Amino acid sequence: MGGGTGREERGESMDFALSEEERSIRAAIRDLAEREFAPRAAEYDRTGEFPWDNVRLLAEGGYLGMTVPPRYGGAGASFLAFILCMEEVARACAVTSVIFEVHNSLHIEPILRFGSEEQRERFLPPLVRGERLGAFCLTEPSSGSDAAAMETRAVEVAGGFRLRGQKSFITNGGQAHEYLVFARTGDDPGRRAVTAFLVPRDSPGLSFGPPEAKMGLTASHTTQVYLDDVFVPADRLLGERDHGMRVALATLDAGRVGIAAQAVGIAQAALDTAARYALERRQFGRPIAEHEGVQWILAEMAADLEAARWLVYRAAWLQGQGIRATEEIAKAKLFASTMANVHVPRALRVLGGYGFLKDHPMERYVRDVKVTEIYEGTSEVMKMLIARGLMERTRQGTGAG
Ligand SMILES: Cc1cc2nc3c(=O)[nH]c(=O)nc-3n(C[C@H](O)[C@H](O)[C@H](O)COP(=O)(O)OP(=O)(O)OC[C@H]3O[C@@H](n4cnc5c(N)ncnc54)[C@H](O)[C@@H]3O)c2cc1C
């Protein structure tokens, strides 16, 4: 496995059981998502309105910042429990799942991991209570996959830093109260001197573009973020100065497990919909579920979905153990997002012409699932990460597997 360490060290035991707590958390959020999120998903998709009522329900249920230890107000749940929740929320409403993911994985997790004790005590409780929503600002107009090539700059001044630049594609943009912003703090590009800052929405000089018009996830607002000489006090610097890329990359590792779970959740929703329809719809004198061609579509999807789910759970388990699992996570995200983008459009075909109508959620699943191959690292970037580990092990003679 990845990193050249032994298989035993990387937790290759065969215990597939979820804990009692994980099972009960999953049952509770499944109930919430089916009751509250699923019935409203089509309407949010149509209007593009930000689903604040769903965010509030997640806060009331204790799901925002659910992995945060109780001393900062969280439930202290396992990372795997969070991933199970991502899957269930995505199955009901992909929009709500990406808001949940960015808040928990891309904003709260880095504060937990890289924040000082003072920062954790100050920033985490209102994020866990849902009084403040978080965002993550790495991508820029001219730097996406090559994030370290960012142009946003932070210049040190008395008492803090002044930030200038532009961030693109920011989920929760304009809606979030807190922005984790990455900015260049050195001139030497080889050193990748980047620093992470926690920037509140009401900072003078911080502004937002309108929500981008997207093919899917329409109600998860994605905006440009403009930083025009924004002053950030020194006590809002997260982690070490000039080591912000470490914060970004470690954060994205955790985040990618969430996106992989999102792909699994959307694919499960598509499979559920197609299987139900196949039992109801009759052609040639019998339910289409009795035609072998339809059964094969569903069976192949079910098998690949199950494989993706276990890759995702394993990546989540490794991440939760604090084991660096960049490569396993990349494999899980690559496989799950590819699987979902192959099978969800096939599931739509089971509905025939009805799959093309907005009366059914299937066309929304096809649109929403596309971006799982793109954000938090494209499939090509996932392949780069997998190949890097594989080549390293081959060079060391420890085997490519
Ligand atoms: C809905 C949505 C929400 C998002 N939310 C956020 C957010 O909250 N915060 C944030 O910071 N960003 C966010 N992003 C940005 C997202 O992470 C980037 O779009 C993604 O990382 C790809 O960057 P890019 O779009 O600039 O594409 P590019 O990096 O320009 O890539 C274009 C194409 O080239 C390929 N490519 C690039 N480099 C290589 C290489 N070395 N080898 C092979 N192929 C390569 C890519 O795989 C892709 O196919 C979001 C994007 C979307 C669509």
Short mmCIF file of C-alpha atoms and ligand atoms in Angstrom, two decimals:
data_model
loop_
_atom_site.label_atom_id
_atom_site.label_comp_id
_atom_site.label_asym_id
_atom_site.label_seq_id
_atom_site.Cartn_x
_atom_site.Cartn_y
_atom_site.Cartn_z
CA MET A 1 0.00 0.00 0.00
CA GLY A 2 0.96 3.68 -0.17
CA GLY A 3 3.93 5.41 1.37
CA GLY A 4 6.20 2.34 1.29
CA THR A 5 5.08 1.20 4.75
CA GLY A 6 4.10 -2.35 5.60
CA ARG A 7 0.59 -3.61 5.00
CA GLU A 8 0.06 -4.43 8.71
CA GLU A 9 1.03 -0.89 9.74
CA ARG A 10 -1.59 0.45 7.36
CA GLY A 11 -4.36 -1.37 9.09
CA GLU A 12 -4.94 -4.30 6.77
CA SER A 13 -7.07 -6.17 9.21
CA MET A 14 -10.36 -7.64 7.94
CA ASP A 15 -12.80 -6.18 10.44
CA PHE A 16 -15.55 -4.60 8.34
CA ALA A 17 -17.87 -3.86 11.26
CA LEU A 18 -19.01 -0.33 11.98
CA SER A 19 -19.17 0.56 15.67
CA GLU A 20 -22.53 0.75 17.43
CA GLU A 21 -22.16 4.54 17.53
CA GLU A 22 -21.39 4.76 13.80
CA ARG A 23 -24.44 2.66 12.97
CA SER A 24 -26.72 4.76 15.12
CA ILE A 25 -25.36 8.05 13.71
CA ARG A 26 -25.96 6.73 10.19
CA ALA A 27 -29.52 5.65 11.03
CA ALA A 28 -30.31 9.04 12.54
CA ILE A 29 -28.96 11.10 9.64
CA ARG A 30 -30.60 8.81 7.09
CA ASP A 31 -33.91 9.51 8.78
CA LEU A 32 -33.26 13.28 8.81
CA ALA A 33 -32.08 13.33 5.19
CA GLU A 34 -35.01 11.25 3.87
CA ARG A 35 -37.57 13.23 5.88
CA GLU A 36 -36.24 16.76 5.41
CA PHE A 37 -33.62 17.06 2.66
CA ALA A 38 -34.86 14.71 -0.09
CA PRO A 39 -38.37 16.21 -0.42
CA ARG A 40 -36.97 19.74 -0.91
CA ALA A 41 -33.99 18.90 -3.15
CA ALA A 42 -35.78 19.44 -6.48
CA GLU A 43 -37.12 22.81 -5.36
CA TYR A 44 -33.69 24.03 -4.26
CA ASP A 45 -32.29 22.79 -7.57
CA ARG A 46 -34.96 24.78 -9.43
CA THR A 47 -34.66 28.04 -7.46
CA GLY A 48 -30.93 27.98 -6.68
CA GLU A 49 -31.75 29.36 -3.24
CA PHE A 50 -29.13 28.52 -0.57
CA PRO A 51 -30.61 25.79 1.69
CA TRP A 52 -30.14 27.50 5.05
CA ASP A 53 -32.94 25.47 6.64
CA ASN A 54 -31.00 22.26 5.90
CA VAL A 55 -27.83 23.76 7.36
CA ARG A 56 -29.77 24.66 10.51
CA LEU A 57 -31.12 21.11 10.80
CA LEU A 58 -27.57 19.75 10.48
CA ALA A 59 -26.47 22.11 13.26
CA GLU A 60 -29.40 21.13 15.52
CA GLY A 61 -28.62 17.45 14.98
CA GLY A 62 -24.99 17.99 16.05
CA TYR A 63 -23.59 17.12 12.59
CA LEU A 64 -21.68 20.36 11.95
CA GLY A 65 -18.18 19.80 13.27
CA MET A 66 -19.26 16.35 14.45
CA THR A 67 -15.63 15.13 14.70
CA VAL A 68 -14.63 18.07 16.92
CA PRO A 69 -13.82 16.98 20.49
CA PRO A 70 -16.47 17.81 23.14
CA ARG A 71 -14.17 20.39 24.81
CA TYR A 72 -14.72 22.63 21.76
CA GLY A 73 -18.43 21.82 21.57
CA GLY A 74 -18.36 18.91 19.09
CA ALA A 75 -19.62 15.33 19.36
CA GLY A 76 -16.15 13.74 19.06
CA ALA A 77 -17.47 11.33 16.40
CA SER A 78 -15.11 9.28 14.23
CA PHE A 79 -14.07 10.48 10.77
CA LEU A 80 -15.76 7.38 9.35
CA ALA A 81 -19.02 8.46 11.04
CA PHE A 82 -18.74 11.80 9.24
CA ILE A 83 -18.18 9.99 5.92
CA LEU A 84 -21.27 7.82 6.53
CA CYS A 85 -23.20 11.06 7.09
CA MET A 86 -21.82 12.57 3.87
CA GLU A 87 -23.03 9.54 1.95
CA GLU A 88 -26.53 9.74 3.45
CA VAL A 89 -26.86 13.50 2.93
CA ALA A 90 -25.63 13.22 -0.69
CA ARG A 91 -28.13 10.43 -1.32
CA ALA A 92 -30.91 12.86 -0.38
CA CYS A 93 -29.54 16.22 -1.51
CA ALA A 94 -26.11 16.63 -3.11
CA VAL A 95 -26.21 20.41 -2.61
CA THR A 96 -26.57 20.08 1.15
CA SER A 97 -23.76 17.50 1.19
CA VAL A 98 -21.22 19.83 -0.45
CA ILE A 99 -22.06 22.66 1.96
CA PHE A 100 -21.69 20.17 4.85
CA GLU A 101 -18.43 18.85 3.39
CA VAL A 102 -16.76 22.22 2.89
CA HIS A 103 -17.79 23.44 6.36
CA ASN A 104 -16.67 20.28 8.19
CA SER A 105 -13.69 19.03 6.16
CA LEU A 106 -12.26 22.13 4.50
CA HIS A 107 -12.81 24.69 7.24
CA ILE A 108 -13.23 23.05 10.66
CA GLU A 109 -10.73 20.17 10.19
CA PRO A 110 -7.74 22.44 9.40
CA ILE A 111 -8.51 24.62 12.44
CA LEU A 112 -8.62 21.48 14.56
CA ARG A 113 -5.40 20.17 13.08
CA PHE A 114 -3.30 23.30 12.61
CA GLY A 115 -4.90 25.88 14.95
CA SER A 116 -3.38 26.99 18.24
CA GLU A 117 -5.29 26.18 21.42
CA GLU A 118 -6.49 29.78 21.52
CA GLN A 119 -7.75 29.60 17.93
CA ARG A 120 -9.56 26.31 18.52
CA GLU A 121 -11.32 27.67 21.61
CA ARG A 122 -12.23 30.87 19.80
CA PHE A 123 -13.26 29.67 16.34
CA LEU A 124 -14.60 26.12 16.70
CA PRO A 125 -17.65 26.50 19.02
CA PRO A 126 -19.60 28.97 16.78
CA LEU A 127 -18.78 26.83 13.70
CA VAL A 128 -20.02 23.70 15.47
CA ARG A 129 -23.21 25.46 16.58
CA GLY A 130 -23.80 26.58 12.99
CA GLU A 131 -23.80 30.25 13.99
CA ARG A 132 -20.94 30.69 11.55
CA LEU A 133 -20.44 28.84 8.25
CA GLY A 134 -16.98 28.17 6.78
CA ALA A 135 -15.41 28.27 3.29
CA PHE A 136 -12.05 27.28 1.77
CA CYS A 137 -10.31 29.58 -0.74
CA LEU A 138 -7.46 28.00 -2.67
CA THR A 139 -8.36 28.08 -6.40
CA GLU A 140 -7.68 31.23 -8.44
CA PRO A 141 -8.49 32.26 -12.02
CA SER A 142 -5.07 31.10 -13.25
CA SER A 143 -4.24 28.38 -10.70
CA GLY A 144 -6.45 25.32 -10.22
CA SER A 145 -4.69 21.94 -10.26
CA ASP A 146 -1.37 23.79 -9.85
CA ALA A 147 -2.57 25.47 -6.67
CA ALA A 148 0.91 26.45 -5.50
CA ALA A 149 1.15 28.83 -8.48
CA MET A 150 -1.36 31.16 -6.78
CA GLU A 151 -0.96 34.91 -7.19
CA THR A 152 -2.88 36.21 -4.16
CA ARG A 153 -0.34 37.92 -1.92
CA ALA A 154 -0.15 38.66 1.79
CA VAL A 155 2.20 41.45 2.84
CA GLU A 156 3.19 41.80 6.49
CA VAL A 157 2.23 45.11 8.12
CA ALA A 158 2.02 46.30 11.73
CA GLY A 159 -0.20 43.86 13.65
CA GLY A 160 -0.90 41.49 10.78
CA PHE A 161 -1.06 41.10 6.99
CA ARG A 162 -2.72 42.77 4.03
CA LEU A 163 -4.17 40.41 1.40
CA ARG A 164 -4.67 41.22 -2.26
CA GLY A 165 -5.93 38.89 -4.97
CA GLN A 166 -8.85 36.87 -6.28
CA LYS A 167 -10.14 33.39 -5.53
CA SER A 168 -12.42 31.43 -7.87
CA PHE A 169 -15.09 28.72 -7.53
CA ILE A 170 -15.52 29.26 -3.80
CA THR A 171 -18.24 27.02 -2.36
CA ASN A 172 -20.39 28.84 0.24
CA GLY A 173 -19.03 32.11 -1.21
CA GLY A 174 -20.97 35.11 0.10
CA GLN A 175 -23.01 32.86 2.43
CA ALA A 176 -20.16 31.73 4.71
CA HIS A 177 -19.09 33.89 7.64
CA GLU A 178 -15.47 32.63 7.72
CA TYR A 179 -12.99 32.12 4.81
CA LEU A 180 -9.81 30.07 5.01
CA VAL A 181 -7.68 31.94 2.47
CA PHE A 182 -4.30 30.87 1.11
CA ALA A 183 -1.92 33.62 0.01
CA ARG A 184 1.68 33.91 -1.10
CA THR A 185 4.00 35.25 1.62
CA GLY A 186 7.34 34.92 -0.17
CA ASP A 187 8.79 35.64 -3.59
CA ASP A 188 10.74 32.46 -4.19
CA PRO A 189 8.36 30.22 -6.18
CA GLY A 190 10.52 27.16 -5.46
CA ARG A 191 9.81 27.52 -1.72
CA ARG A 192 6.08 27.52 -2.28
CA ALA A 193 5.90 30.12 0.51
CA VAL A 194 2.18 30.27 1.10
CA THR A 195 0.36 31.07 4.35
CA ALA A 196 -3.17 30.24 5.50
CA PHE A 197 -5.41 32.96 7.00
CA LEU A 198 -8.84 32.90 8.66
CA VAL A 199 -10.68 35.86 7.17
CA PRO A 200 -14.13 36.92 8.46
CA ARG A 201 -16.78 37.96 5.93
CA ASP A 202 -17.16 41.47 7.32
CA SER A 203 -13.49 42.35 6.71
CA PRO A 204 -13.25 45.67 4.81
CA GLY A 205 -12.06 44.97 1.24
CA LEU A 206 -13.53 41.44 1.07
CA SER A 207 -16.27 41.07 -1.57
CA PHE A 208 -17.98 38.39 -3.64
CA GLY A 209 -19.13 37.83 -7.20
CA PRO A 210 -22.65 36.55 -7.90
CA PRO A 211 -23.23 32.78 -7.67
CA GLU A 212 -21.89 31.09 -10.82
CA ALA A 213 -24.52 29.51 -13.10
CA LYS A 214 -23.66 25.79 -12.91
CA MET A 215 -24.89 22.60 -14.60
CA GLY A 216 -25.48 20.98 -11.19
CA LEU A 217 -25.40 21.71 -7.46
CA THR A 218 -27.24 24.89 -8.36
CA ALA A 219 -28.16 25.87 -4.80
CA SER A 220 -24.62 25.49 -3.41
CA HIS A 221 -23.40 28.97 -4.11
CA THR A 222 -20.04 29.06 -5.87
CA THR A 223 -18.54 32.53 -6.27
CA GLN A 224 -15.47 34.57 -6.97
CA VAL A 225 -13.94 36.08 -3.83
CA TYR A 226 -12.12 39.41 -4.15
CA LEU A 227 -9.50 40.52 -1.65
CA ASP A 228 -8.75 44.20 -2.00
CA ASP A 229 -6.14 45.08 0.59
CA VAL A 230 -7.91 43.07 3.29
CA PHE A 231 -6.27 43.46 6.72
CA VAL A 232 -5.97 40.19 8.66
CA PRO A 233 -4.67 40.39 12.25
CA ALA A 234 -1.69 38.17 13.09
CA ASP A 235 -3.80 36.02 15.45
CA ARG A 236 -5.82 34.83 12.41
CA LEU A 237 -2.81 33.19 10.73
CA LEU A 238 -3.45 29.40 10.69
CA GLY A 239 -0.44 27.09 11.10
CA GLU A 240 3.08 28.24 10.38
CA ARG A 241 3.91 31.20 8.20
CA ASP A 242 5.12 30.08 4.72
CA HIS A 243 3.88 26.51 5.31
CA GLY A 244 0.32 27.01 4.13
CA MET A 245 0.60 24.47 1.30
CA ARG A 246 0.98 21.82 4.00
CA VAL A 247 -2.31 23.01 5.49
CA ALA A 248 -3.96 23.01 2.04
CA LEU A 249 -2.78 19.56 0.99
CA ALA A 250 -3.53 17.84 4.30
CA THR A 251 -6.97 19.46 4.29
CA LEU A 252 -7.68 18.28 0.75
CA ASP A 253 -6.76 14.70 1.68
CA ALA A 254 -9.58 14.64 4.24
CA GLY A 255 -11.89 16.55 1.91
CA ARG A 256 -11.45 14.11 -0.95
CA VAL A 257 -12.80 11.24 1.14
CA GLY A 258 -15.93 13.34 1.58
CA ILE A 259 -16.27 13.94 -2.16
CA ALA A 260 -15.78 10.22 -2.82
CA ALA A 261 -18.60 9.55 -0.31
CA GLN A 262 -20.72 12.14 -2.08
CA ALA A 263 -20.27 10.24 -5.37
CA VAL A 264 -21.29 6.99 -3.63
CA GLY A 265 -24.35 8.65 -2.09
CA ILE A 266 -25.58 10.12 -5.39
CA ALA A 267 -24.98 6.79 -7.17
CA GLN A 268 -26.96 4.96 -4.46
CA ALA A 269 -29.85 7.37 -4.94
CA ALA A 270 -29.75 6.71 -8.70
CA LEU A 271 -29.67 2.94 -8.18
CA ASP A 272 -32.60 3.09 -5.72
CA THR A 273 -34.63 5.15 -8.19
CA ALA A 274 -33.84 2.90 -11.17
CA ALA A 275 -34.55 -0.34 -9.26
CA ARG A 276 -37.93 0.94 -7.99
CA TYR A 277 -38.89 2.11 -11.47
CA ALA A 278 -37.85 -1.20 -13.04
CA LEU A 279 -40.30 -3.06 -10.80
CA GLU A 280 -43.19 -0.68 -11.62
CA ARG A 281 -42.75 -0.10 -15.35
CA ARG A 282 -44.18 -2.80 -17.60
CA GLN A 283 -43.18 -3.38 -21.23
CA PHE A 284 -43.72 -6.47 -23.40
CA GLY A 285 -46.20 -7.78 -20.83
CA ARG A 286 -43.99 -7.78 -17.73
CA PRO A 287 -42.04 -5.44 -15.42
CA ILE A 288 -38.89 -4.24 -17.17
CA ALA A 289 -36.98 -5.60 -14.12
CA GLU A 290 -37.66 -9.05 -15.59
CA HIS A 291 -35.82 -8.21 -18.80
CA GLU A 292 -32.27 -9.45 -18.57
CA GLY A 293 -30.85 -6.32 -20.27
CA VAL A 294 -32.26 -4.11 -17.50
CA GLN A 295 -31.09 -6.50 -14.76
CA TRP A 296 -27.55 -6.30 -16.09
CA ILE A 297 -27.50 -2.51 -15.92
CA LEU A 298 -28.63 -2.64 -12.29
CA ALA A 299 -26.38 -5.56 -11.30
CA GLU A 300 -23.22 -4.02 -12.76
CA MET A 301 -24.01 -0.75 -11.03
CA ALA A 302 -24.66 -2.47 -7.69
CA ALA A 303 -21.33 -4.35 -7.87
CA ASP A 304 -19.23 -1.28 -8.77
CA LEU A 305 -21.05 0.83 -6.19
CA GLU A 306 -20.26 -1.68 -3.48
CA ALA A 307 -16.57 -1.74 -4.50
CA ALA A 308 -16.44 2.07 -4.40
CA ARG A 309 -18.14 2.21 -1.00
CA TRP A 310 -15.58 -0.09 0.61
CA LEU A 311 -12.66 1.81 -0.92
CA VAL A 312 -14.15 5.00 0.54
CA TYR A 313 -14.74 3.48 3.99
CA ARG A 314 -11.21 2.14 4.07
CA ALA A 315 -9.77 5.52 3.09
CA ALA A 316 -11.93 7.12 5.79
CA TRP A 317 -10.75 4.61 8.37
CA LEU A 318 -7.08 5.26 7.54
CA GLN A 319 -7.66 9.02 7.68
CA GLY A 320 -9.43 8.64 11.02
CA GLN A 321 -6.50 6.66 12.45
CA GLY A 322 -4.22 9.59 11.61
CA ILE A 323 -2.41 7.48 8.99
CA ARG A 324 -1.27 9.55 6.01
CA ALA A 325 -3.22 7.99 3.17
CA THR A 326 -2.92 10.38 0.21
CA GLU A 327 -2.66 7.53 -2.26
CA GLU A 328 -5.49 5.39 -0.86
CA ILE A 329 -7.68 8.48 -0.72
CA ALA A 330 -6.82 9.35 -4.34
CA LYS A 331 -7.74 5.81 -5.38
CA ALA A 332 -11.06 6.04 -3.53
CA LYS A 333 -11.94 9.42 -5.05
CA LEU A 334 -10.88 8.38 -8.55
CA PHE A 335 -12.77 5.10 -8.43
CA ALA A 336 -15.92 6.40 -6.74
CA SER A 337 -16.32 9.46 -8.98
CA THR A 338 -15.59 7.46 -12.16
CA MET A 339 -18.00 4.72 -11.07
CA ALA A 340 -20.74 7.26 -10.38
CA ASN A 341 -20.23 9.08 -13.68
CA VAL A 342 -20.36 5.82 -15.63
CA HIS A 343 -23.34 4.30 -13.83
CA VAL A 344 -25.64 7.22 -12.99
CA PRO A 345 -26.27 8.05 -16.70
CA ARG A 346 -26.88 4.32 -17.31
CA ALA A 347 -29.39 4.26 -14.45
CA LEU A 348 -31.17 7.16 -16.15
CA ARG A 349 -31.63 4.96 -19.23
CA VAL A 350 -33.64 2.48 -17.13
CA LEU A 351 -36.30 5.20 -16.89
CA GLY A 352 -36.44 5.59 -20.68
CA GLY A 353 -37.87 8.96 -21.73
CA TYR A 354 -39.07 9.65 -18.18
CA GLY A 355 -35.45 9.80 -17.01
CA PHE A 356 -35.03 12.88 -19.19
CA LEU A 357 -37.89 14.72 -17.47
CA LYS A 358 -37.55 16.87 -14.38
CA ASP A 359 -40.51 14.98 -12.86
CA HIS A 360 -37.92 12.41 -11.76
CA PRO A 361 -34.76 13.20 -9.76
CA MET A 362 -32.57 11.19 -12.15
CA GLU A 363 -31.58 14.05 -14.45
CA ARG A 364 -30.51 16.03 -11.34
CA TYR A 365 -28.32 13.12 -10.16
CA VAL A 366 -26.58 13.07 -13.56
CA ARG A 367 -25.91 16.83 -13.39
CA ASP A 368 -24.89 16.88 -9.71
CA VAL A 369 -22.51 13.92 -9.89
CA LYS A 370 -20.37 15.34 -12.71
CA VAL A 371 -18.36 17.65 -10.47
CA THR A 372 -17.14 14.82 -8.23
CA GLU A 373 -14.57 14.13 -10.99
CA ILE A 374 -13.43 17.76 -10.89
CA TYR A 375 -13.40 19.46 -7.50
CA GLU A 376 -10.93 18.91 -4.68
CA GLY A 377 -8.57 17.55 -7.35
CA THR A 378 -9.50 16.30 -10.82
CA SER A 379 -9.33 12.63 -11.80
CA GLU A 380 -6.06 13.39 -13.63
CA VAL A 381 -4.58 14.82 -10.43
CA MET A 382 -5.75 11.70 -8.53
CA LYS A 383 -3.91 9.57 -11.12
CA MET A 384 -0.77 11.68 -10.66
CA LEU A 385 -0.87 11.03 -6.89
CA ILE A 386 -1.44 7.29 -7.36
CA ALA A 387 1.33 6.99 -9.96
CA ARG A 388 3.75 8.94 -7.75
CA GLY A 389 3.37 6.44 -4.89
CA LEU A 390 3.50 3.48 -7.23
CA MET A 391 6.75 4.68 -8.89
CA GLU A 392 8.34 5.44 -5.53
CA ARG A 393 7.69 1.93 -4.27
CA THR A 394 8.91 0.43 -7.52
CA ARG A 395 12.14 2.44 -7.26
CA GLN A 396 12.59 1.30 -3.66
CA GLY A 397 12.00 -2.28 -4.77
CA THR A 398 9.10 -2.75 -2.33
CA GLY A 399 6.63 -3.69 -5.07
CA ALA A 400 4.10 -1.60 -6.91
CA GLY A 401 1.04 -2.95 -5.04
C1 LIG B 1 -18.73 23.50 -8.15
C2 LIG B 1 -17.31 23.75 -7.78
C3 LIG B 1 -16.99 24.07 -6.46
C4 LIG B 1 -15.67 24.34 -6.11
N1 LIG B 1 -15.37 24.71 -4.82
C5 LIG B 1 -14.12 25.12 -4.51
C6 LIG B 1 -13.83 25.67 -3.20
O1 LIG B 1 -14.71 25.74 -2.32
N2 LIG B 1 -12.58 26.13 -2.96
C7 LIG B 1 -11.59 26.08 -3.89
O2 LIG B 1 -10.48 26.51 -3.59
N3 LIG B 1 -11.83 25.56 -5.13
C8 LIG B 1 -13.07 25.09 -5.46
N4 LIG B 1 -13.33 24.58 -6.71
C9 LIG B 1 -12.27 24.56 -7.71
C10 LIG B 1 -11.79 23.16 -8.09
O3 LIG B 1 -11.09 22.57 -7.03
C11 LIG B 1 -10.96 23.29 -9.37
O4 LIG B 1 -11.89 23.59 -10.41
C12 LIG B 1 -10.18 22.04 -9.69
O5 LIG B 1 -9.16 21.85 -8.75
C13 LIG B 1 -9.56 22.09 -11.11
O6 LIG B 1 -8.93 23.31 -11.32
P1 LIG B 1 -9.26 24.14 -12.67
O7 LIG B 1 -10.74 24.23 -12.77
O8 LIG B 1 -8.48 25.40 -12.64
O9 LIG B 1 -8.76 23.21 -13.85
P2 LIG B 1 -7.26 23.11 -14.42
O10 LIG B 1 -6.29 22.87 -13.32
O11 LIG B 1 -7.02 24.25 -15.34
O12 LIG B 1 -7.38 21.78 -15.27
C14 LIG B 1 -7.95 21.72 -16.57
C15 LIG B 1 -7.76 20.30 -17.11
O13 LIG B 1 -6.36 20.00 -17.20
C16 LIG B 1 -6.05 18.83 -16.47
N5 LIG B 1 -4.71 18.94 -15.88
C17 LIG B 1 -4.18 19.98 -15.19
N6 LIG B 1 -2.93 19.69 -14.82
C18 LIG B 1 -2.66 18.45 -15.27
C19 LIG B 1 -1.52 17.58 -15.20
N7 LIG B 1 -0.40 17.94 -14.58
N8 LIG B 1 -1.61 16.37 -15.80
C20 LIG B 1 -2.75 15.98 -16.43
N9 LIG B 1 -3.85 16.73 -16.51
C21 LIG B 1 -3.80 17.96 -15.95
C22 LIG B 1 -7.15 18.75 -15.38
O14 LIG B 1 -7.27 17.45 -14.87
C23 LIG B 1 -8.35 19.23 -16.16
O15 LIG B 1 -8.85 18.17 -16.94
C24 LIG B 1 -14.64 24.26 -7.08
C25 LIG B 1 -14.97 23.91 -8.40
C26 LIG B 1 -16.27 23.67 -8.75
C27 LIG B 1 -16.59 23.34 -10.18
#
